[in-house]
Tab-separated table of N, CA, C and O in Angstrom:
chain	number	residue	atom	x	y	z
T	1139	MET	N	1.449	17.387	-12.332
T	1139	MET	CA	0.591	17.007	-11.228
T	1139	MET	C	-0.790	17.611	-11.464
T	1139	MET	O	-0.944	18.805	-11.656
T	1140	ALA	N	-1.812	16.768	-11.450
T	1140	ALA	CA	-3.183	17.237	-11.639
T	1140	ALA	C	-3.650	17.984	-10.388
T	1140	ALA	O	-3.108	17.803	-9.300
T	1141	GLU	N	-4.653	18.800	-10.565
T	1141	GLU	CA	-5.150	19.612	-9.457
T	1141	GLU	C	-5.592	18.792	-8.259
T	1141	GLU	O	-5.414	19.196	-7.114
T	1142	ASP	N	-6.154	17.612	-8.501
T	1142	ASP	CA	-6.660	16.795	-7.386
T	1142	ASP	C	-5.676	15.705	-6.955
T	1142	ASP	O	-6.034	14.822	-6.186
T	1143	ASP	N	-4.430	15.763	-7.438
T	1143	ASP	CA	-3.416	14.794	-7.008
T	1143	ASP	C	-2.951	15.108	-5.591
T	1143	ASP	O	-2.940	16.262	-5.166
T	1144	ILE	N	-2.568	14.054	-4.881
T	1144	ILE	CA	-2.005	14.200	-3.542
T	1144	ILE	C	-0.658	13.488	-3.505
T	1144	ILE	O	-0.372	12.634	-4.341
T	1145	GLU	N	0.174	13.845	-2.531
T	1145	GLU	CA	1.480	13.211	-2.375
T	1145	GLU	C	1.420	12.241	-1.198
T	1145	GLU	O	0.958	12.586	-0.111
T	1146	ILE	N	1.860	11.003	-1.457
T	1146	ILE	CA	2.009	9.999	-0.405
T	1146	ILE	C	3.446	9.498	-0.469
T	1146	ILE	O	4.182	9.828	-1.398
T	1147	PHE	N	3.827	8.700	0.512
T	1147	PHE	CA	5.182	8.159	0.543
T	1147	PHE	C	5.098	6.648	0.653
T	1147	PHE	O	4.458	6.123	1.564
T	1148	ILE	N	5.706	5.959	-0.309
T	1148	ILE	CA	5.742	4.504	-0.309
T	1148	ILE	C	7.185	4.082	-0.100
T	1148	ILE	O	8.049	4.388	-0.927
T	1149	ASN	N	7.439	3.418	1.024
T	1149	ASN	CA	8.798	2.998	1.390
T	1149	ASN	C	9.780	4.160	1.306
T	1149	ASN	O	10.910	4.015	0.853
T	1150	GLY	N	9.313	5.340	1.732
T	1150	GLY	CA	10.156	6.518	1.781
T	1150	GLY	C	10.216	7.349	0.516
T	1150	GLY	O	10.746	8.450	0.523
T	1151	SER	N	9.668	6.833	-0.590
T	1151	SER	CA	9.697	7.571	-1.856
T	1151	SER	C	8.389	8.319	-2.073
T	1151	SER	O	7.308	7.774	-1.856
T	1152	SER	N	8.493	9.548	-2.528
T	1152	SER	CA	7.323	10.365	-2.816
T	1152	SER	C	6.615	9.851	-4.064
T	1152	SER	O	7.262	9.560	-5.075
T	1153	VAL	N	5.276	9.741	-3.976
T	1153	VAL	CA	4.460	9.276	-5.099
T	1153	VAL	C	3.244	10.187	-5.190
T	1153	VAL	O	2.631	10.505	-4.173
T	1154	LYS	N	2.894	10.614	-6.400
T	1154	LYS	CA	1.694	11.415	-6.615
T	1154	LYS	C	0.584	10.488	-7.107
T	1154	LYS	O	0.788	9.706	-8.032
T	1155	VAL	N	-0.586	10.561	-6.454
T	1155	VAL	CA	-1.746	9.760	-6.849
T	1155	VAL	C	-2.978	10.648	-6.874
T	1155	VAL	O	-3.007	11.708	-6.249
T	1156	GLY	N	-3.989	10.197	-7.578
T	1156	GLY	CA	-5.242	10.934	-7.620
T	1156	GLY	C	-5.984	10.824	-6.300
T	1156	GLY	O	-5.948	9.783	-5.639
T	1157	ALA	N	-6.636	11.906	-5.910
T	1157	ALA	CA	-7.458	11.878	-4.705
T	1157	ALA	C	-8.510	10.779	-4.852
T	1157	ALA	O	-9.070	10.582	-5.927
T	1158	GLY	N	-8.737	10.020	-3.786
T	1158	GLY	CA	-9.707	8.930	-3.812
T	1158	GLY	C	-9.121	7.587	-4.200
T	1158	GLY	O	-9.802	6.573	-4.168
T	1159	CYS	N	-7.850	7.555	-4.554
T	1159	CYS	CA	-7.164	6.318	-4.940
T	1159	CYS	C	-6.967	5.424	-3.710
T	1159	CYS	O	-6.652	5.912	-2.627
T	1160	SER	N	-7.149	4.129	-3.873
T	1160	SER	CA	-6.874	3.212	-2.759
T	1160	SER	C	-5.365	3.018	-2.633
T	1160	SER	O	-4.615	3.212	-3.594
T	1161	VAL	N	-4.930	2.623	-1.457
T	1161	VAL	CA	-3.512	2.352	-1.234
T	1161	VAL	C	-3.064	1.211	-2.152
T	1161	VAL	O	-1.981	1.271	-2.736
T	1162	ALA	N	-3.887	0.183	-2.328
T	1162	ALA	CA	-3.528	-0.944	-3.203
T	1162	ALA	C	-3.306	-0.467	-4.639
T	1162	ALA	O	-2.346	-0.882	-5.295
T	1163	ALA	N	-4.173	0.412	-5.134
T	1163	ALA	CA	-4.016	0.942	-6.492
T	1163	ALA	C	-2.749	1.781	-6.588
T	1163	ALA	O	-2.017	1.697	-7.574
T	1164	ALA	N	-2.470	2.575	-5.566
T	1164	ALA	CA	-1.259	3.394	-5.560
T	1164	ALA	C	-0.018	2.511	-5.603
T	1164	ALA	O	0.941	2.806	-6.315
T	1165	LEU	N	-0.030	1.413	-4.851
T	1165	LEU	CA	1.098	0.481	-4.854
T	1165	LEU	C	1.292	-0.135	-6.233
T	1165	LEU	O	2.412	-0.255	-6.722
T	1166	ALA	N	0.200	-0.518	-6.870
T	1166	ALA	CA	0.283	-1.134	-8.199
T	1166	ALA	C	0.824	-0.144	-9.226
T	1166	ALA	O	1.625	-0.509	-10.091
T	1167	MET	N	0.414	1.106	-9.131
T	1167	MET	CA	0.883	2.123	-10.082
T	1167	MET	C	2.337	2.503	-9.833
T	1167	MET	O	3.075	2.782	-10.767
T	1168	ALA	N	2.758	2.476	-8.579
T	1168	ALA	CA	4.095	2.951	-8.219
T	1168	ALA	C	5.173	1.890	-8.305
T	1168	ALA	O	6.332	2.198	-8.532
T	1169	SER	N	4.804	0.639	-8.087
T	1169	SER	CA	5.841	-0.387	-7.995
T	1169	SER	C	5.327	-1.744	-8.448
T	1169	SER	O	4.878	-2.537	-7.639
T	1170	ALA	N	5.398	-1.996	-9.744
T	1170	ALA	CA	4.978	-3.299	-10.242
T	1170	ALA	C	5.806	-4.371	-9.559
T	1170	ALA	O	7.005	-4.195	-9.390
T	1171	PRO	N	5.270	-5.453	-9.109
T	1171	PRO	CA	3.857	-5.852	-9.184
T	1171	PRO	C	3.017	-5.485	-7.961
T	1171	PRO	O	2.024	-6.124	-7.674
T	1172	GLY	N	3.376	-4.486	-7.206
T	1172	GLY	CA	2.566	-4.060	-6.075
T	1172	GLY	C	2.702	-4.946	-4.846
T	1172	GLY	O	1.743	-5.202	-4.131
T	1173	ILE	N	3.913	-5.436	-4.587
T	1173	ILE	CA	4.156	-6.314	-3.440
T	1173	ILE	C	3.806	-5.586	-2.147
T	1173	ILE	O	4.179	-4.438	-1.948
T	1174	THR	N	3.087	-6.264	-1.262
T	1174	THR	CA	2.673	-5.636	-0.019
T	1174	THR	C	3.366	-6.218	1.208
T	1174	THR	O	3.705	-5.493	2.132
T	1175	ARG	N	3.553	-7.528	1.234
T	1175	ARG	CA	4.081	-8.147	2.453
T	1175	ARG	C	4.758	-9.461	2.110
T	1175	ARG	O	4.789	-9.870	0.956
T	1176	ARG	N	5.258	-10.145	3.135
T	1176	ARG	CA	5.811	-11.498	2.993
T	1176	ARG	C	4.981	-12.451	3.829
T	1176	ARG	O	4.542	-12.105	4.922
T	1177	SER	N	4.801	-13.659	3.320
T	1177	SER	CA	4.088	-14.686	4.085
T	1177	SER	C	5.001	-15.183	5.205
T	1177	SER	O	6.178	-14.833	5.262
T	1178	VAL	N	4.482	-16.035	6.076
T	1178	VAL	CA	5.307	-16.564	7.165
T	1178	VAL	C	6.482	-17.376	6.634
T	1178	VAL	O	7.497	-17.504	7.309
T	1179	SER	N	6.366	-17.912	5.413
T	1179	SER	CA	7.467	-18.668	4.821
T	1179	SER	C	8.415	-17.772	4.024
T	1179	SER	O	9.401	-18.248	3.469
T	1180	GLY	N	8.113	-16.456	3.954
T	1180	GLY	CA	8.999	-15.523	3.272
T	1180	GLY	C	8.629	-15.193	1.840
T	1180	GLY	O	9.298	-14.394	1.194
T	1181	MET	N	7.558	-15.797	1.314
T	1181	MET	CA	7.145	-15.520	-0.065
T	1181	MET	C	6.517	-14.137	-0.171
T	1181	MET	O	5.798	-13.699	0.724
T	1182	LEU	N	6.803	-13.439	-1.273
T	1182	LEU	CA	6.217	-12.130	-1.506
T	1182	LEU	C	4.735	-12.275	-1.829
T	1182	LEU	O	4.334	-13.189	-2.544
T	1183	ARG	N	3.931	-11.356	-1.304
T	1183	ARG	CA	2.481	-11.394	-1.491
T	1183	ARG	C	2.014	-10.060	-2.074
T	1183	ARG	O	2.666	-9.026	-1.892
T	1184	ALA	N	0.875	-10.068	-2.740
T	1184	ALA	CA	0.283	-8.865	-3.323
T	1184	ALA	C	-1.233	-8.962	-3.194
T	1184	ALA	O	-1.769	-10.045	-2.949
T	1185	PRO	N	-1.952	-7.841	-3.352
T	1185	PRO	CA	-3.408	-7.871	-3.252
T	1185	PRO	C	-4.009	-8.919	-4.189
T	1185	PRO	O	-3.539	-9.097	-5.313
T	1186	LEU	N	-5.030	-9.592	-3.715
T	1186	LEU	CA	-5.663	-10.647	-4.499
T	1186	LEU	C	-7.145	-10.373	-4.726
T	1186	LEU	O	-7.603	-10.253	-5.850
T	1187	CYS	N	-7.929	-10.245	-3.654
T	1187	CYS	CA	-9.383	-10.158	-3.811
T	1187	CYS	C	-9.881	-8.732	-4.035
T	1187	CYS	O	-10.930	-8.544	-4.649
T	1188	GLY	N	-9.192	-7.742	-3.517
T	1188	GLY	CA	-9.600	-6.362	-3.689
T	1188	GLY	C	-10.770	-5.926	-2.835
T	1188	GLY	O	-11.299	-4.837	-3.019
T	1189	MET	N	-11.195	-6.775	-1.902
T	1189	MET	CA	-12.319	-6.391	-1.045
T	1189	MET	C	-12.098	-6.713	0.421
T	1189	MET	O	-13.019	-6.741	1.217
T	1190	GLY	N	-10.853	-6.962	0.830
T	1190	GLY	CA	-10.508	-7.105	2.230
T	1190	GLY	C	-10.672	-8.472	2.845
T	1190	GLY	O	-10.438	-8.638	4.036
T	1191	ILE	N	-11.028	-9.464	2.051
T	1191	ILE	CA	-11.251	-10.804	2.601
T	1191	ILE	C	-9.961	-11.618	2.671
T	1191	ILE	O	-9.707	-12.294	3.658
T	1192	CYS	N	-9.124	-11.533	1.651
T	1192	CYS	CA	-7.941	-12.397	1.585
T	1192	CYS	C	-6.821	-11.958	2.524
T	1192	CYS	O	-5.953	-12.758	2.853
T	1193	GLN	N	-6.798	-10.688	2.911
T	1193	GLN	CA	-5.780	-10.138	3.821
T	1193	GLN	C	-4.374	-10.113	3.213
T	1193	GLN	O	-3.401	-9.897	3.928
T	1194	GLU	N	-4.235	-10.335	1.930
T	1194	GLU	CA	-2.915	-10.340	1.283
T	1194	GLU	C	-2.345	-8.943	1.091
T	1194	GLU	O	-1.168	-8.782	0.817
T	1195	CYS	N	-3.163	-7.919	1.248
T	1195	CYS	CA	-2.718	-6.546	0.963
T	1195	CYS	C	-2.288	-5.790	2.212
T	1195	CYS	O	-2.158	-4.571	2.177
T	1196	ARG	N	-2.005	-6.483	3.299
T	1196	ARG	CA	-1.648	-5.803	4.546
T	1196	ARG	C	-0.313	-5.063	4.429
T	1196	ARG	O	0.669	-5.616	3.961
T	1197	VAL	N	-0.331	-3.807	4.845
T	1197	VAL	CA	0.856	-2.946	4.862
T	1197	VAL	C	0.846	-2.133	6.157
T	1197	VAL	O	-0.150	-2.131	6.882
T	1198	SER	N	1.929	-1.442	6.412
T	1198	SER	CA	1.968	-0.488	7.529
T	1198	SER	C	1.641	0.887	6.961
T	1198	SER	O	2.216	1.299	5.953
T	1199	ILE	N	0.708	1.574	7.600
T	1199	ILE	CA	0.318	2.917	7.178
T	1199	ILE	C	0.457	3.845	8.374
T	1199	ILE	O	-0.181	3.621	9.405
T	1200	ASP	N	1.295	4.835	8.207
T	1200	ASP	CA	1.543	5.810	9.281
T	1200	ASP	C	1.872	5.124	10.604
T	1200	ASP	O	1.391	5.517	11.670
T	1201	GLY	N	2.680	4.069	10.525
T	1201	GLY	CA	3.142	3.356	11.713
T	1201	GLY	C	2.181	2.305	12.252
T	1201	GLY	O	2.522	1.595	13.189
T	1202	ARG	N	1.013	2.186	11.668
T	1202	ARG	CA	0.035	1.172	12.114
T	1202	ARG	C	0.147	-0.050	11.200
T	1202	ARG	O	-0.042	0.052	9.994
T	1203	VAL	N	0.451	-1.198	11.782
T	1203	VAL	CA	0.672	-2.419	10.999
T	1203	VAL	C	-0.647	-3.092	10.638
T	1203	VAL	O	-1.677	-2.831	11.245
T	1204	HIS	N	-0.569	-3.964	9.649
T	1204	HIS	CA	-1.678	-4.815	9.204
T	1204	HIS	C	-2.895	-4.026	8.731
T	1204	HIS	O	-4.033	-4.433	8.948
T	1205	ARG	N	-2.660	-2.914	8.042
T	1205	ARG	CA	-3.750	-2.141	7.450
T	1205	ARG	C	-4.048	-2.733	6.080
T	1205	ARG	O	-3.134	-3.106	5.345
T	1206	LEU	N	-5.297	-2.830	5.707
T	1206	LEU	CA	-5.684	-3.377	4.413
T	1206	LEU	C	-5.558	-2.302	3.334
T	1206	LEU	O	-6.313	-1.330	3.317
T	1207	ALA	N	-4.632	-2.495	2.421
T	1207	ALA	CA	-4.377	-1.515	1.363
T	1207	ALA	C	-5.568	-1.363	0.428
T	1207	ALA	O	-5.844	-0.263	-0.050
T	1208	CYS	N	-6.295	-2.452	0.194
T	1208	CYS	CA	-7.421	-2.376	-0.748
T	1208	CYS	C	-8.619	-1.640	-0.160
T	1208	CYS	O	-9.491	-1.194	-0.894
T	1209	GLN	N	-8.665	-1.494	1.141
T	1209	GLN	CA	-9.798	-0.861	1.811
T	1209	GLN	C	-9.449	0.511	2.381
T	1209	GLN	O	-10.264	1.122	3.074
T	1210	THR	N	-8.253	1.009	2.096
T	1210	THR	CA	-7.806	2.273	2.655
T	1210	THR	C	-7.590	3.290	1.548
T	1210	THR	O	-6.867	3.034	0.591
T	1211	GLU	N	-8.229	4.437	1.680
T	1211	GLU	CA	-8.083	5.518	0.711
T	1211	GLU	C	-6.838	6.333	1.044
T	1211	GLU	O	-6.571	6.623	2.214
T	1212	CYS	N	-6.079	6.684	0.031
T	1212	CYS	CA	-4.882	7.486	0.230
T	1212	CYS	C	-5.248	8.861	0.776
T	1212	CYS	O	-6.264	9.442	0.388
T	1213	ALA	N	-4.413	9.362	1.670
T	1213	ALA	CA	-4.559	10.706	2.223
T	1213	ALA	C	-3.223	11.422	2.066
T	1213	ALA	O	-2.162	10.791	2.130
T	1214	ALA	N	-3.272	12.718	1.866
T	1214	ALA	CA	-2.054	13.504	1.672
T	1214	ALA	C	-1.079	13.280	2.825
T	1214	ALA	O	-1.462	13.299	3.989
T	1215	GLY	N	0.175	13.000	2.468
T	1215	GLY	CA	1.222	12.806	3.459
T	1215	GLY	C	1.298	11.411	4.057
T	1215	GLY	O	2.165	11.131	4.872
T	1216	MET	N	0.394	10.526	3.648
T	1216	MET	CA	0.370	9.156	4.178
T	1216	MET	C	1.703	8.471	3.924
T	1216	MET	O	2.295	8.615	2.865
T	1217	ARG	N	2.166	7.720	4.925
T	1217	ARG	CA	3.425	6.969	4.804
T	1217	ARG	C	3.123	5.478	4.850
T	1217	ARG	O	2.621	4.975	5.853
T	1218	ILE	N	3.439	4.800	3.760
T	1218	ILE	CA	3.134	3.390	3.574
T	1218	ILE	C	4.432	2.617	3.534
T	1218	ILE	O	5.375	3.008	2.838
T	1219	VAL	N	4.515	1.510	4.285
T	1219	VAL	CA	5.702	0.660	4.282
T	1219	VAL	C	5.253	-0.746	3.904
T	1219	VAL	O	4.326	-1.300	4.494
T	1220	THR	N	5.943	-1.317	2.907
T	1220	THR	CA	5.620	-2.660	2.419
T	1220	THR	C	6.790	-3.606	2.663
T	1220	THR	O	7.852	-3.184	3.134
T	1221	ALA	N	6.599	-4.857	2.288
T	1221	ALA	CA	7.669	-5.855	2.407
T	1221	ALA	C	8.855	-5.513	1.521
T	1221	ALA	O	9.971	-5.925	1.798
T	1222	GLN	N	8.642	-4.738	0.463
T	1222	GLN	CA	9.743	-4.367	-0.417
T	1222	GLN	C	10.778	-3.510	0.302
T	1222	GLN	O	11.938	-3.494	-0.063
T	1223	ALA	N	10.351	-2.813	1.348
T	1223	ALA	CA	11.291	-1.989	2.107
T	1223	ALA	C	12.339	-2.853	2.792
T	1223	ALA	O	13.462	-2.427	3.009
T	1224	ALA	N	11.965	-4.100	3.117
T	1224	ALA	CA	12.886	-5.014	3.801
T	1224	ALA	C	13.569	-5.950	2.820
T	1224	ALA	O	14.437	-6.719	3.214
T	1225	ALA	N	13.170	-5.919	1.551
T	1225	ALA	CA	13.721	-6.856	0.563
T	1225	ALA	C	15.080	-6.416	0.074
T	1225	ALA	O	15.500	-5.323	0.187
């Protein structure tokens, strides 16, 4: 673990990421292909635009739903829940 690494939790599993890492990047590093949610038809979705416009990266963060993973910086102890938790 590097000095500036922090611990977050993705679907209940502990993950170490660098300070300043976005939630979307943490998801991609921790769980290929970085699935974030399901569409209304049930298809798995993942970040697409990386700048918050497409809304494909929505996850639950610390109990708050529909947070944009690409626009949210990881914080120590953060708890992230994705569609993979229900898959």
